[in-house]
JSON list of C-alpha atoms in Angstrom, two decimals:
[
{"chain": "A", "resi": 47, "resn": "MET", "atom": "CA", "xyz": [93.18, 103.83, 78.99]},
{"chain": "A", "resi": 48, "resn": "PRO", "atom": "CA", "xyz": [96.50, 105.46, 76.49]},
{"chain": "A", "resi": 49, "resn": "GLY", "atom": "CA", "xyz": [97.06, 109.29, 78.11]},
{"chain": "A", "resi": 50, "resn": "GLN", "atom": "CA", "xyz": [97.75, 107.90, 81.23]},
{"chain": "A", "resi": 51, "resn": "THR", "atom": "CA", "xyz": [101.52, 107.97, 83.05]},
{"chain": "A", "resi": 52, "resn": "ILE", "atom": "CA", "xyz": [103.02, 104.62, 83.55]},
{"chain": "A", "resi": 53, "resn": "LEU", "atom": "CA", "xyz": [106.24, 104.76, 85.68]},
{"chain": "A", "resi": 54, "resn": "VAL", "atom": "CA", "xyz": [109.18, 102.26, 84.37]},
{"chain": "A", "resi": 55, "resn": "VAL", "atom": "CA", "xyz": [112.12, 101.27, 87.04]},
{"chain": "A", "resi": 56, "resn": "ASP", "atom": "CA", "xyz": [114.76, 99.05, 85.56]},
{"chain": "A", "resi": 57, "resn": "ASP", "atom": "CA", "xyz": [118.17, 98.98, 85.89]},
{"chain": "A", "resi": 58, "resn": "ASP", "atom": "CA", "xyz": [119.15, 97.56, 82.76]},
{"chain": "A", "resi": 59, "resn": "PRO", "atom": "CA", "xyz": [118.64, 100.16, 79.66]},
{"chain": "A", "resi": 60, "resn": "HIS", "atom": "CA", "xyz": [118.21, 97.66, 77.04]},
{"chain": "A", "resi": 61, "resn": "ILE", "atom": "CA", "xyz": [115.17, 96.80, 79.47]},
{"chain": "A", "resi": 62, "resn": "ARG", "atom": "CA", "xyz": [114.24, 100.25, 80.00]},
{"chain": "A", "resi": 63, "resn": "ASP", "atom": "CA", "xyz": [113.92, 100.64, 75.77]},
{"chain": "A", "resi": 64, "resn": "VAL", "atom": "CA", "xyz": [111.75, 97.63, 74.91]},
{"chain": "A", "resi": 65, "resn": "ILE", "atom": "CA", "xyz": [109.20, 99.19, 77.67]},
{"chain": "A", "resi": 66, "resn": "CYS", "atom": "CA", "xyz": [108.95, 102.21, 76.35]},
{"chain": "A", "resi": 67, "resn": "PHE", "atom": "CA", "xyz": [109.14, 101.63, 73.19]},
{"chain": "A", "resi": 68, "resn": "ALA", "atom": "CA", "xyz": [106.49, 99.34, 73.32]},
{"chain": "A", "resi": 69, "resn": "LEU", "atom": "CA", "xyz": [104.33, 101.76, 75.53]},
{"chain": "A", "resi": 70, "resn": "GLN", "atom": "CA", "xyz": [104.82, 104.66, 73.02]},
{"chain": "A", "resi": 71, "resn": "LYS", "atom": "CA", "xyz": [103.23, 102.11, 70.36]},
{"chain": "A", "resi": 72, "resn": "ALA", "atom": "CA", "xyz": [99.99, 101.82, 72.47]},
{"chain": "A", "resi": 73, "resn": "SER", "atom": "CA", "xyz": [100.13, 105.84, 72.94]},
{"chain": "A", "resi": 74, "resn": "TYR", "atom": "CA", "xyz": [101.10, 105.54, 76.63]},
{"chain": "A", "resi": 75, "resn": "VAL", "atom": "CA", "xyz": [102.84, 108.35, 78.55]},
{"chain": "A", "resi": 76, "resn": "PHE", "atom": "CA", "xyz": [105.66, 107.24, 80.81]},
{"chain": "A", "resi": 77, "resn": "GLU", "atom": "CA", "xyz": [108.77, 107.82, 82.35]},
{"chain": "A", "resi": 78, "resn": "VAL", "atom": "CA", "xyz": [111.05, 106.18, 83.44]},
{"chain": "A", "resi": 79, "resn": "ALA", "atom": "CA", "xyz": [113.62, 105.70, 86.58]},
{"chain": "A", "resi": 80, "resn": "ALA", "atom": "CA", "xyz": [116.97, 103.69, 86.94]},
{"chain": "A", "resi": 81, "resn": "ASP", "atom": "CA", "xyz": [116.85, 102.71, 90.71]},
{"chain": "A", "resi": 82, "resn": "GLY", "atom": "CA", "xyz": [114.71, 102.59, 93.86]},
{"chain": "A", "resi": 83, "resn": "LYS", "atom": "CA", "xyz": [115.58, 105.89, 94.92]},
{"chain": "A", "resi": 84, "resn": "GLU", "atom": "CA", "xyz": [114.50, 107.28, 91.73]},
{"chain": "A", "resi": 85, "resn": "ALA", "atom": "CA", "xyz": [111.84, 105.68, 91.38]},
{"chain": "A", "resi": 86, "resn": "LEU", "atom": "CA", "xyz": [110.21, 106.63, 95.35]},
{"chain": "A", "resi": 87, "resn": "ASP", "atom": "CA", "xyz": [111.49, 110.74, 93.66]},
{"chain": "A", "resi": 88, "resn": "LYS", "atom": "CA", "xyz": [109.60, 110.36, 90.01]},
{"chain": "A", "resi": 89, "resn": "ALA", "atom": "CA", "xyz": [106.43, 108.67, 91.68]},
{"chain": "A", "resi": 90, "resn": "LEU", "atom": "CA", "xyz": [105.99, 111.49, 93.68]},
{"chain": "A", "resi": 91, "resn": "LEU", "atom": "CA", "xyz": [106.45, 113.54, 90.78]},
{"chain": "A", "resi": 92, "resn": "CYS", "atom": "CA", "xyz": [104.34, 112.52, 88.55]},
{"chain": "A", "resi": 93, "resn": "ASN", "atom": "CA", "xyz": [102.25, 110.37, 90.20]},
{"chain": "A", "resi": 94, "resn": "PRO", "atom": "CA", "xyz": [101.35, 107.41, 87.68]},
{"chain": "A", "resi": 95, "resn": "SER", "atom": "CA", "xyz": [98.57, 104.68, 86.79]},
{"chain": "A", "resi": 96, "resn": "LEU", "atom": "CA", "xyz": [100.73, 102.29, 87.00]},
{"chain": "A", "resi": 97, "resn": "ILE", "atom": "CA", "xyz": [104.67, 101.20, 87.82]},
{"chain": "A", "resi": 98, "resn": "VAL", "atom": "CA", "xyz": [106.10, 99.11, 85.94]},
{"chain": "A", "resi": 99, "resn": "LEU", "atom": "CA", "xyz": [108.69, 97.77, 88.70]},
{"chain": "A", "resi": 100, "resn": "ASP", "atom": "CA", "xyz": [111.70, 95.31, 88.27]},
{"chain": "A", "resi": 101, "resn": "ILE", "atom": "CA", "xyz": [112.75, 93.14, 91.72]},
{"chain": "A", "resi": 102, "resn": "GLY", "atom": "CA", "xyz": [116.84, 93.18, 90.83]},
{"chain": "A", "resi": 103, "resn": "LEU", "atom": "CA", "xyz": [117.28, 96.77, 90.79]},
{"chain": "A", "resi": 104, "resn": "PRO", "atom": "CA", "xyz": [120.55, 97.72, 92.37]},
{"chain": "A", "resi": 105, "resn": "GLU", "atom": "CA", "xyz": [120.84, 99.28, 96.50]},
{"chain": "A", "resi": 106, "resn": "MET", "atom": "CA", "xyz": [116.82, 99.12, 97.34]},
{"chain": "A", "resi": 107, "resn": "ASP", "atom": "CA", "xyz": [115.35, 96.42, 95.50]},
{"chain": "A", "resi": 108, "resn": "GLY", "atom": "CA", "xyz": [111.60, 96.50, 94.04]},
{"chain": "A", "resi": 109, "resn": "LEU", "atom": "CA", "xyz": [110.14, 94.65, 96.82]},
{"chain": "A", "resi": 110, "resn": "ASP", "atom": "CA", "xyz": [111.11, 97.77, 99.40]},
{"chain": "A", "resi": 111, "resn": "VAL", "atom": "CA", "xyz": [110.50, 100.23, 96.59]},
{"chain": "A", "resi": 112, "resn": "CYS", "atom": "CA", "xyz": [106.87, 98.66, 96.85]},
{"chain": "A", "resi": 113, "resn": "ARG", "atom": "CA", "xyz": [106.90, 98.29, 100.41]},
{"chain": "A", "resi": 114, "resn": "HIS", "atom": "CA", "xyz": [107.71, 102.26, 100.88]},
{"chain": "A", "resi": 115, "resn": "LEU", "atom": "CA", "xyz": [104.94, 102.73, 98.25]},
{"chain": "A", "resi": 116, "resn": "ARG", "atom": "CA", "xyz": [102.25, 100.73, 99.76]},
{"chain": "A", "resi": 117, "resn": "ARG", "atom": "CA", "xyz": [102.31, 103.18, 103.54]},
{"chain": "A", "resi": 118, "resn": "THR", "atom": "CA", "xyz": [101.45, 106.09, 101.57]},
{"chain": "A", "resi": 119, "resn": "SER", "atom": "CA", "xyz": [99.79, 104.94, 97.93]},
{"chain": "A", "resi": 120, "resn": "GLU", "atom": "CA", "xyz": [97.46, 102.15, 96.30]},
{"chain": "A", "resi": 121, "resn": "VAL", "atom": "CA", "xyz": [99.38, 102.90, 92.87]},
{"chain": "A", "resi": 122, "resn": "PRO", "atom": "CA", "xyz": [99.19, 99.87, 91.08]},
{"chain": "A", "resi": 123, "resn": "ILE", "atom": "CA", "xyz": [102.25, 97.60, 90.11]},
{"chain": "A", "resi": 124, "resn": "LEU", "atom": "CA", "xyz": [103.33, 95.01, 87.88]},
{"chain": "A", "resi": 125, "resn": "PHE", "atom": "CA", "xyz": [106.22, 93.80, 88.59]},
{"chain": "A", "resi": 126, "resn": "LEU", "atom": "CA", "xyz": [109.14, 92.29, 86.69]},
{"chain": "A", "resi": 127, "resn": "SER", "atom": "CA", "xyz": [111.82, 89.43, 87.77]},
{"chain": "A", "resi": 128, "resn": "ALA", "atom": "CA", "xyz": [114.48, 88.28, 85.86]},
{"chain": "A", "resi": 129, "resn": "ARG", "atom": "CA", "xyz": [114.20, 85.28, 87.53]},
{"chain": "A", "resi": 130, "resn": "ASP", "atom": "CA", "xyz": [111.09, 82.65, 87.91]},
{"chain": "A", "resi": 131, "resn": "ASP", "atom": "CA", "xyz": [110.69, 82.79, 91.63]},
{"chain": "A", "resi": 132, "resn": "GLU", "atom": "CA", "xyz": [107.66, 81.54, 93.00]},
{"chain": "A", "resi": 133, "resn": "ILE", "atom": "CA", "xyz": [109.17, 82.96, 96.87]},
{"chain": "A", "resi": 134, "resn": "ASP", "atom": "CA", "xyz": [109.92, 86.62, 95.06]},
{"chain": "A", "resi": 135, "resn": "ARG", "atom": "CA", "xyz": [106.19, 86.47, 93.03]},
{"chain": "A", "resi": 136, "resn": "ILE", "atom": "CA", "xyz": [104.39, 85.57, 96.01]},
{"chain": "A", "resi": 137, "resn": "VAL", "atom": "CA", "xyz": [106.27, 88.12, 98.52]},
{"chain": "A", "resi": 138, "resn": "GLY", "atom": "CA", "xyz": [105.74, 90.41, 95.94]},
{"chain": "A", "resi": 139, "resn": "LEU", "atom": "CA", "xyz": [102.09, 90.14, 95.89]},
{"chain": "A", "resi": 140, "resn": "GLU", "atom": "CA", "xyz": [101.13, 90.02, 99.45]},
{"chain": "A", "resi": 141, "resn": "LEU", "atom": "CA", "xyz": [103.13, 93.30, 99.12]},
{"chain": "A", "resi": 142, "resn": "GLY", "atom": "CA", "xyz": [99.95, 94.59, 97.32]},
{"chain": "A", "resi": 143, "resn": "ALA", "atom": "CA", "xyz": [102.16, 93.77, 93.54]},
{"chain": "A", "resi": 144, "resn": "ASP", "atom": "CA", "xyz": [98.91, 93.76, 91.30]},
{"chain": "A", "resi": 145, "resn": "ASP", "atom": "CA", "xyz": [100.45, 91.42, 88.61]},
{"chain": "A", "resi": 146, "resn": "TYR", "atom": "CA", "xyz": [104.02, 89.81, 87.69]},
{"chain": "A", "resi": 147, "resn": "VAL", "atom": "CA", "xyz": [106.19, 89.12, 84.65]},
{"chain": "A", "resi": 148, "resn": "THR", "atom": "CA", "xyz": [109.39, 87.13, 84.36]},
{"chain": "A", "resi": 149, "resn": "LYS", "atom": "CA", "xyz": [112.09, 87.85, 81.60]},
{"chain": "A", "resi": 150, "resn": "PRO", "atom": "CA", "xyz": [112.67, 87.45, 79.28]},
{"chain": "A", "resi": 151, "resn": "PHE", "atom": "CA", "xyz": [108.59, 88.62, 77.88]},
{"chain": "A", "resi": 152, "resn": "SER", "atom": "CA", "xyz": [106.90, 89.52, 75.21]},
{"chain": "A", "resi": 153, "resn": "PRO", "atom": "CA", "xyz": [105.82, 93.08, 74.68]},
{"chain": "A", "resi": 154, "resn": "ARG", "atom": "CA", "xyz": [102.93, 92.48, 73.64]},
{"chain": "A", "resi": 155, "resn": "GLU", "atom": "CA", "xyz": [102.00, 90.59, 76.68]},
{"chain": "A", "resi": 156, "resn": "LEU", "atom": "CA", "xyz": [103.34, 93.00, 78.85]},
{"chain": "A", "resi": 157, "resn": "ILE", "atom": "CA", "xyz": [101.02, 96.05, 77.24]},
{"chain": "A", "resi": 158, "resn": "ALA", "atom": "CA", "xyz": [98.15, 93.76, 77.87]},
{"chain": "A", "resi": 159, "resn": "ARG", "atom": "CA", "xyz": [98.78, 93.19, 81.58]},
{"chain": "A", "resi": 160, "resn": "VAL", "atom": "CA", "xyz": [99.69, 97.05, 81.82]},
{"chain": "A", "resi": 161, "resn": "GLY", "atom": "CA", "xyz": [96.26, 97.46, 80.14]},
{"chain": "A", "resi": 162, "resn": "ALA", "atom": "CA", "xyz": [94.18, 94.44, 82.37]},
{"chain": "A", "resi": 163, "resn": "ILE", "atom": "CA", "xyz": [95.88, 95.94, 85.20]},
{"chain": "A", "resi": 164, "resn": "LEU", "atom": "CA", "xyz": [94.38, 99.87, 84.19]},
{"chain": "A", "resi": 165, "resn": "LYS", "atom": "CA", "xyz": [91.40, 98.88, 83.24]},
{"chain": "A", "resi": 166, "resn": "ARG", "atom": "CA", "xyz": [90.56, 97.10, 86.41]},
{"chain": "A", "resi": 167, "resn": "TYR", "atom": "CA", "xyz": [91.84, 100.62, 88.21]},
{"chain": "A", "resi": 168, "resn": "GLY", "atom": "CA", "xyz": [89.44, 102.31, 85.93]},
{"chain": "A", "resi": 169, "resn": "GLY", "atom": "CA", "xyz": [86.11, 102.62, 87.40]},
{"chain": "A", "resi": 170, "resn": "LEU", "atom": "CA", "xyz": [82.82, 103.03, 85.20]},
{"chain": "A", "resi": 171, "resn": "THR", "atom": "CA", "xyz": [82.56, 103.16, 81.96]},
{"chain": "A", "resi": 172, "resn": "ALA", "atom": "CA", "xyz": [80.63, 106.19, 79.81]},
{"chain": "A", "resi": 173, "resn": "ALA", "atom": "CA", "xyz": [77.28, 103.99, 79.80]},
{"chain": "A", "resi": 174, "resn": "GLN", "atom": "CA", "xyz": [77.11, 102.62, 83.37]},
{"chain": "A", "resi": 175, "resn": "THR", "atom": "CA", "xyz": [75.38, 104.26, 85.98]},
{"chain": "A", "resi": 176, "resn": "ASP", "atom": "CA", "xyz": [75.31, 103.53, 89.77]},
{"chain": "A", "resi": 177, "resn": "GLU", "atom": "CA", "xyz": [72.06, 101.82, 88.95]},
{"chain": "A", "resi": 178, "resn": "ASP", "atom": "CA", "xyz": [74.13, 99.18, 86.55]},
{"chain": "A", "resi": 179, "resn": "LEU", "atom": "CA", "xyz": [76.36, 98.68, 89.66]},
{"chain": "A", "resi": 180, "resn": "PRO", "atom": "CA", "xyz": [74.38, 98.02, 92.80]},
{"chain": "A", "resi": 181, "resn": "ALA", "atom": "CA", "xyz": [76.36, 98.41, 96.08]},
{"chain": "A", "resi": 182, "resn": "LEU", "atom": "CA", "xyz": [77.52, 94.80, 97.23]},
{"chain": "A", "resi": 183, "resn": "ARG", "atom": "CA", "xyz": [76.26, 93.81, 101.40]},
{"chain": "A", "resi": 184, "resn": "PHE", "atom": "CA", "xyz": [76.87, 91.20, 103.42]},
{"chain": "A", "resi": 185, "resn": "GLY", "atom": "CA", "xyz": [76.85, 90.59, 107.44]},
{"chain": "A", "resi": 186, "resn": "ALA", "atom": "CA", "xyz": [79.41, 93.49, 108.13]},
{"chain": "A", "resi": 187, "resn": "VAL", "atom": "CA", "xyz": [81.00, 94.38, 105.16]},
{"chain": "A", "resi": 188, "resn": "GLU", "atom": "CA", "xyz": [79.35, 96.59, 102.35]},
{"chain": "A", "resi": 189, "resn": "LEU", "atom": "CA", "xyz": [80.92, 97.06, 98.86]},
{"chain": "A", "resi": 190, "resn": "ASP", "atom": "CA", "xyz": [80.37, 99.30, 95.99]},
{"chain": "A", "resi": 191, "resn": "ARG", "atom": "CA", "xyz": [81.22, 99.11, 92.88]},
{"chain": "A", "resi": 192, "resn": "SER", "atom": "CA", "xyz": [80.89, 102.38, 91.38]},
{"chain": "A", "resi": 193, "resn": "GLN", "atom": "CA", "xyz": [83.04, 104.13, 93.73]},
{"chain": "A", "resi": 194, "resn": "ARG", "atom": "CA", "xyz": [85.16, 101.22, 94.69]},
{"chain": "A", "resi": 195, "resn": "HIS", "atom": "CA", "xyz": [85.17, 101.34, 98.19]},
{"chain": "A", "resi": 196, "resn": "VAL", "atom": "CA", "xyz": [85.11, 98.32, 101.13]},
{"chain": "A", "resi": 197, "resn": "SER", "atom": "CA", "xyz": [83.99, 99.28, 104.27]},
{"chain": "A", "resi": 198, "resn": "VAL", "atom": "CA", "xyz": [83.75, 96.84, 107.21]},
{"chain": "A", "resi": 199, "resn": "ALA", "atom": "CA", "xyz": [80.82, 98.04, 109.95]},
{"chain": "A", "resi": 200, "resn": "GLU", "atom": "CA", "xyz": [81.67, 101.95, 108.15]},
{"chain": "A", "resi": 201, "resn": "THR", "atom": "CA", "xyz": [85.20, 101.40, 108.32]},
{"chain": "A", "resi": 202, "resn": "PRO", "atom": "CA", "xyz": [87.28, 101.70, 105.75]},
{"chain": "A", "resi": 203, "resn": "VAL", "atom": "CA", "xyz": [89.56, 98.81, 104.05]},
{"chain": "A", "resi": 204, "resn": "THR", "atom": "CA", "xyz": [91.47, 99.35, 101.23]},
{"chain": "A", "resi": 205, "resn": "LEU", "atom": "CA", "xyz": [92.29, 97.19, 98.25]},
{"chain": "A", "resi": 206, "resn": "THR", "atom": "CA", "xyz": [94.00, 96.48, 95.20]},
{"chain": "A", "resi": 207, "resn": "ALA", "atom": "CA", "xyz": [92.46, 96.50, 92.13]},
{"chain": "A", "resi": 208, "resn": "ILE", "atom": "CA", "xyz": [92.47, 92.60, 92.19]},
{"chain": "A", "resi": 209, "resn": "GLU", "atom": "CA", "xyz": [92.03, 91.65, 95.82]},
{"chain": "A", "resi": 210, "resn": "PHE", "atom": "CA", "xyz": [88.78, 94.67, 95.27]},
{"chain": "A", "resi": 211, "resn": "ASP", "atom": "CA", "xyz": [87.15, 92.18, 91.95]},
{"chain": "A", "resi": 212, "resn": "ILE", "atom": "CA", "xyz": [88.10, 89.04, 93.70]},
{"chain": "A", "resi": 213, "resn": "LEU", "atom": "CA", "xyz": [86.11, 90.06, 97.00]},
{"chain": "A", "resi": 214, "resn": "ALA", "atom": "CA", "xyz": [83.15, 91.34, 94.64]},
{"chain": "A", "resi": 215, "resn": "THR", "atom": "CA", "xyz": [83.12, 87.87, 93.10]},
{"chain": "A", "resi": 216, "resn": "LEU", "atom": "CA", "xyz": [82.41, 86.44, 96.56]},
{"chain": "A", "resi": 217, "resn": "LEU", "atom": "CA", "xyz": [80.08, 88.59, 97.17]},
{"chain": "A", "resi": 218, "resn": "ALA", "atom": "CA", "xyz": [77.69, 88.74, 94.98]},
{"chain": "A", "resi": 219, "resn": "ARG", "atom": "CA", "xyz": [77.20, 84.78, 95.11]},
{"chain": "A", "resi": 220, "resn": "PRO", "atom": "CA", "xyz": [78.24, 84.56, 99.11]},
{"chain": "A", "resi": 221, "resn": "LYS", "atom": "CA", "xyz": [76.84, 80.84, 99.21]},
{"chain": "A", "resi": 222, "resn": "ILE", "atom": "CA", "xyz": [78.98, 79.63, 96.17]},
{"chain": "A", "resi": 223, "resn": "VAL", "atom": "CA", "xyz": [82.13, 77.78, 96.37]},
{"chain": "A", "resi": 224, "resn": "PHE", "atom": "CA", "xyz": [84.54, 79.01, 94.43]},
{"chain": "A", "resi": 225, "resn": "THR", "atom": "CA", "xyz": [87.34, 77.63, 92.76]},
{"chain": "A", "resi": 226, "resn": "ARG", "atom": "CA", "xyz": [90.32, 78.70, 91.96]},
{"chain": "A", "resi": 227, "resn": "GLU", "atom": "CA", "xyz": [90.06, 78.92, 88.14]},
{"chain": "A", "resi": 228, "resn": "GLN", "atom": "CA", "xyz": [86.93, 80.40, 87.91]},
{"chain": "A", "resi": 229, "resn": "ILE", "atom": "CA", "xyz": [88.26, 83.23, 90.71]},
{"chain": "A", "resi": 230, "resn": "LEU", "atom": "CA", "xyz": [90.80, 83.51, 88.17]},
{"chain": "A", "resi": 231, "resn": "GLN", "atom": "CA", "xyz": [88.60, 83.96, 85.01]},
{"chain": "A", "resi": 232, "resn": "SER", "atom": "CA", "xyz": [86.61, 86.45, 86.80]},
{"chain": "A", "resi": 233, "resn": "ALA", "atom": "CA", "xyz": [89.27, 88.83, 88.55]},
{"chain": "A", "resi": 234, "resn": "TYR", "atom": "CA", "xyz": [91.93, 87.98, 85.82]},
{"chain": "A", "resi": 235, "resn": "ARG", "atom": "CA", "xyz": [89.76, 88.41, 82.63]},
{"chain": "A", "resi": 236, "resn": "ASP", "atom": "CA", "xyz": [92.10, 90.24, 80.27]},
{"chain": "A", "resi": 237, "resn": "ASN", "atom": "CA", "xyz": [95.26, 88.42, 81.71]},
{"chain": "A", "resi": 238, "resn": "ILE", "atom": "CA", "xyz": [97.18, 85.42, 80.14]},
{"chain": "A", "resi": 239, "resn": "HIS", "atom": "CA", "xyz": [97.98, 83.28, 82.73]},
{"chain": "A", "resi": 240, "resn": "VAL", "atom": "CA", "xyz": [98.33, 83.28, 87.18]},
{"chain": "A", "resi": 241, "resn": "SER", "atom": "CA", "xyz": [98.87, 80.50, 89.28]},
{"chain": "A", "resi": 242, "resn": "ASP", "atom": "CA", "xyz": [96.76, 79.24, 91.96]},
{"chain": "A", "resi": 243, "resn": "ARG", "atom": "CA", "xyz": [99.24, 80.48, 94.21]},
{"chain": "A", "resi": 244, "resn": "THR", "atom": "CA", "xyz": [98.89, 84.10, 92.86]},
{"chain": "A", "resi": 245, "resn": "ILE", "atom": "CA", "xyz": [95.49, 83.24, 93.75]},
{"chain": "A", "resi": 246, "resn": "ASP", "atom": "CA", "xyz": [96.23, 82.26, 97.60]},
{"chain": "A", "resi": 247, "resn": "SER", "atom": "CA", "xyz": [98.32, 85.00, 97.61]},
{"chain": "A", "resi": 248, "resn": "HIS", "atom": "CA", "xyz": [95.38, 87.46, 97.07]},
{"chain": "A", "resi": 249, "resn": "ILE", "atom": "CA", "xyz": [93.09, 85.73, 99.26]},
{"chain": "A", "resi": 250, "resn": "ARG", "atom": "CA", "xyz": [95.18, 86.19, 101.76]},
{"chain": "A", "resi": 251, "resn": "ASN", "atom": "CA", "xyz": [95.97, 89.65, 101.56]},
{"chain": "A", "resi": 252, "resn": "ILE", "atom": "CA", "xyz": [92.19, 90.21, 101.72]},
{"chain": "A", "resi": 253, "resn": "ARG", "atom": "CA", "xyz": [91.43, 87.99, 104.84]},
{"chain": "A", "resi": 254, "resn": "ALA", "atom": "CA", "xyz": [94.00, 90.16, 106.58]},
{"chain": "A", "resi": 255, "resn": "LYS", "atom": "CA", "xyz": [92.50, 93.48, 105.58]},
{"chain": "A", "resi": 256, "resn": "LEU", "atom": "CA", "xyz": [89.19, 92.67, 106.64]},
{"chain": "A", "resi": 257, "resn": "GLY", "atom": "CA", "xyz": [90.48, 91.22, 109.92]},
{"chain": "A", "resi": 258, "resn": "SER", "atom": "CA", "xyz": [92.76, 93.97, 110.85]},
{"chain": "A", "resi": 259, "resn": "ALA", "atom": "CA", "xyz": [88.69, 95.86, 110.23]},
{"chain": "A", "resi": 260, "resn": "GLY", "atom": "CA", "xyz": [87.38, 93.73, 112.54]},
{"chain": "A", "resi": 261, "resn": "CYS", "atom": "CA", "xyz": [85.71, 91.50, 110.31]},
{"chain": "A", "resi": 262, "resn": "GLY", "atom": "CA", "xyz": [88.23, 87.98, 110.68]},
{"chain": "A", "resi": 263, "resn": "ASP", "atom": "CA", "xyz": [85.21, 85.33, 108.96]},
{"chain": "A", "resi": 264, "resn": "ALA", "atom": "CA", "xyz": [85.04, 86.56, 105.69]},
{"chain": "A", "resi": 265, "resn": "ILE", "atom": "CA", "xyz": [86.81, 84.09, 103.27]},
{"chain": "A", "resi": 266, "resn": "GLU", "atom": "CA", "xyz": [86.51, 80.71, 103.98]},
{"chain": "A", "resi": 267, "resn": "THR", "atom": "CA", "xyz": [88.30, 78.03, 102.69]},
{"chain": "A", "resi": 268, "resn": "VAL", "atom": "CA", "xyz": [86.59, 74.86, 101.72]},
{"chain": "A", "resi": 269, "resn": "HIS", "atom": "CA", "xyz": [89.09, 72.32, 101.25]},
{"chain": "A", "resi": 270, "resn": "GLY", "atom": "CA", "xyz": [90.08, 70.34, 97.99]},
{"chain": "A", "resi": 271, "resn": "VAL", "atom": "CA", "xyz": [87.53, 72.50, 96.37]},
{"chain": "A", "resi": 272, "resn": "GLY", "atom": "CA", "xyz": [88.19, 75.90, 97.01]},
{"chain": "A", "resi": 273, "resn": "PHE", "atom": "CA", "xyz": [86.83, 79.09, 98.37]},
{"chain": "A", "resi": 274, "resn": "ARG", "atom": "CA", "xyz": [83.50, 81.09, 99.76]},
{"chain": "A", "resi": 275, "resn": "LEU", "atom": "CA", "xyz": [82.08, 84.11, 101.84]},
{"chain": "A", "resi": 276, "resn": "GLY", "atom": "CA", "xyz": [81.89, 83.59, 105.35]},
{"chain": "A", "resi": 277, "resn": "PRO", "atom": "CA", "xyz": [79.67, 85.11, 107.99]},
{"chain": "A", "resi": 278, "resn": "CYS", "atom": "CA", "xyz": [81.23, 88.32, 107.84]},
{"chain": "A", "resi": 279, "resn": "ARG", "atom": "CA", "xyz": [80.71, 89.20, 111.82]},
{"chain": "A", "resi": 280, "resn": "VAL", "atom": "CA", "xyz": [82.56, 91.62, 113.37]},
{"chain": "A", "resi": 281, "resn": "GLU", "atom": "CA", "xyz": [84.15, 90.83, 116.41]},
{"chain": "A", "resi": 282, "resn": "ALA", "atom": "CA", "xyz": [83.57, 91.95, 119.75]},
{"chain": "A", "resi": 283, "resn": "GLY", "atom": "CA", "xyz": [84.78, 94.93, 120.30]},
{"chain": "A", "resi": 284, "resn": "ASN", "atom": "CA", "xyz": [85.35, 96.07, 116.70]},
{"chain": "A", "resi": 285, "resn": "GLY", "atom": "CA", "xyz": [84.17, 97.91, 114.84]},
{"chain": "A", "resi": 286, "resn": "GLY", "atom": "CA", "xyz": [81.66, 100.64, 114.74]}
]
C-alpha cells in the first residue's frame, strides 16, 4: 500500500540504492540504515510499516536486530541474505520474520513480496465489514479476523501476519487435514514460492505461542500428509 514507510537495512550502498529505487517507483516512502544499531534507532524514530533487513550486517547482524525488535515490536520483517542458507532461513522465520529473499534478487519480486506482506497486515478493505469476517472459535482458541486478534481462553496471543493466516486456515475447517501445499496457497496467496520447511517453521512458532498461553495441543501433525487443528484444550493450571 503506497504511502507506508519501509525501512531498508543493508550495509551495501549499491543494494540499498537498488531497493530504494524500486520502492520509489512503487510509490513507497522509505528510510535507510547501514548497520544494526542504526536500524534499531531508525525503527524507533520512523515506526516503519515493514523492515527489509539484510542478515549479513557488520557488528550486529540481521538476526540479532530481529531478536531485539521482537522484544517490543511485531513490525513485519523481510530478510535479505547473500547466501541461500536454509539454516539462516529457518532461524529467521523462527525469530518471527515474515519472508526471506536471497541475493541476487529481482527488484520486481522484492516489491511483490513487500506488497504481499503489507496486504496481509492491512486488515479489512473498505468493502468489508465485521459480518464478512466472523470470529473463528474452536476449543479454547478464538481468532477474530476483523480485528486480527487471537486469544486462548481470553489470554491474548501475538502472531505474525503469516502465522495468523495459517491458524485462520486451520480454524476455518477444523476437521480437515491440510497438506503443506494447501496451507502455502492459503497463507501465501500473493507470494512467488515458499518451501515446505518454511511452513514447518511457522507451524512450530504457532504451536509454541499457543502453548505458552496454555494450549499445547492446538495443531496436530498427520505424518505423510500435513497438519490439522487439534482439540485446542487449555492445560490444567493454565488459562482463565
